[in-house]
């Protein structure tokens, strides 16, 4: 298995699932990013790895699959991520009207991630399409909980986007960012959580399901938050998946603590997604609960956005106080999300906000990845295009 400049993702449809599990093909993007780098030891190291054998790696986590170019949370997106060597795959988990678990980034995103507005099921949406009018932006809200599982499965996945200036449904649905593509969006096969488990098992990857916050009030028709958290775990147990292969995630610390208490084998690898808005990553005194307190609760994995883990020191990118505090407390760090910002010529936006003054182009991607891995001690990195992280991990000998 070797890295070549020739892209082979187009071969995806011709490969069976077992063939993908045994194949790694990265395409041209890692090479392109290396070519954009400033001269120096890191670039020389990465260049020296071009053409060397590749390996599947747990450092490379497929964020919703490979949504830089494929509709997220679809069979096609997941297969693409596996082909690029992602060792762990994410299914964001929510539920339908009949309380069946499905893979969607949010319970209320069907209007931007599927073709529901162009189908008869649009009439079942919480809020139908409303066109832009003057200063009022176009809007809609369609929830998985608006549909039964049978209805959900009739939808087609599309790139996550909407044109808020649209006057028509067709224009609203046609909002894909210029740096993404609709080339592979003609087919987007939606997934139940159980089907994702079966697919990931066949692809030979590990699992990191995220329990999404419901848009509906809980309990929902008698379905409590605890029922929801338990059902996620039960579907892995029913499929015979060992707990050591599963990294359940939630932004809700109570979900993580529920797993730690009630499903300890799964709970030991539960990931607390740290989205605290009042936290200053340069000041550990703002961390409440603190890293040590989280560890004492039984939390072993914590996952903030990548900007929380990096900072600038005299213009150089380095690990933040948050990263160092997590390491000192013995917490494993995972972070999100690489390649979700588009071209980095204007500083990288939200994901790179703490180092924006040093981000002047795509050549900085691997500098940030290197700091995350070598300085911050990150053990896993979510990416919208796992080829980038797979190449780095293979080159550096990461697991």
PDB file of C-alpha atoms in Angstrom, residues 3 30-31 33-35 37 40-52 363 365-367 369-370 388 391-396:
ATOM      1  CA  UNK A   3       1.013   6.864  -1.497  1.00  0.00           C
ATOM      2  CA  UNK A  30      -1.357  15.214   1.371  1.00  0.00           C
ATOM      3  CA  UNK A  31       1.204  15.829  -1.368  1.00  0.00           C
ATOM      4  CA  UNK A  33      -0.302  20.274   1.459  1.00  0.00           C
ATOM      5  CA  UNK A  34       3.354  19.298   1.804  1.00  0.00           C
ATOM      6  CA  UNK A  35       4.188  21.188  -1.383  1.00  0.00           C
ATOM      7  CA  UNK A  37       4.816  24.167   3.298  1.00  0.00           C
ATOM      8  CA  UNK A  40      12.299  23.213   7.041  1.00  0.00           C
ATOM      9  CA  UNK A  41      12.820  19.943   8.941  1.00  0.00           C
ATOM     10  CA  UNK A  42       9.118  19.031   9.092  1.00  0.00           C
ATOM     11  CA  UNK A  43       8.646  19.435   5.359  1.00  0.00           C
ATOM     12  CA  UNK A  44      11.797  17.406   4.713  1.00  0.00           C
ATOM     13  CA  UNK A  45      10.556  14.646   6.999  1.00  0.00           C
ATOM     14  CA  UNK A  46       7.150  14.478   5.321  1.00  0.00           C
ATOM     15  CA  UNK A  47       8.639  14.586   1.823  1.00  0.00           C
ATOM     16  CA  UNK A  48      10.882  11.674   2.721  1.00  0.00           C
ATOM     17  CA  UNK A  49       7.781   9.602   3.539  1.00  0.00           C
ATOM     18  CA  UNK A  50       6.173  10.012   0.116  1.00  0.00           C
ATOM     19  CA  UNK A  51       6.053   6.576  -1.490  1.00  0.00           C
ATOM     20  CA  UNK A  52       6.621   4.674   1.752  1.00  0.00           C
ATOM     21  CA  UNK A 363       0.966  24.823   4.058  1.00  0.00           C
ATOM     22  CA  UNK A 365      -1.975  22.385   8.102  1.00  0.00           C
ATOM     23  CA  UNK A 366       0.834  19.961   8.853  1.00  0.00           C
ATOM     24  CA  UNK A 367       2.542  22.431  11.189  1.00  0.00           C
ATOM     25  CA  UNK A 369      -1.012  18.712  13.116  1.00  0.00           C
ATOM     26  CA  UNK A 370       2.604  18.280  14.223  1.00  0.00           C
ATOM     27  CA  UNK A 388      -4.238  14.088   5.532  1.00  0.00           C
ATOM     28  CA  UNK A 391      -0.322  10.261   5.895  1.00  0.00           C
ATOM     29  CA  UNK A 392       1.065  12.167   8.885  1.00  0.00           C
ATOM     30  CA  UNK A 393       0.479   9.286  11.296  1.00  0.00           C
ATOM     31  CA  UNK A 394       2.050   6.750   8.928  1.00  0.00           C
ATOM     32  CA  UNK A 395       5.057   8.988   8.392  1.00  0.00           C
ATOM     33  CA  UNK A 396       5.568   9.582  12.119  1.00  0.00           C
TER      34      UNK A 396
END
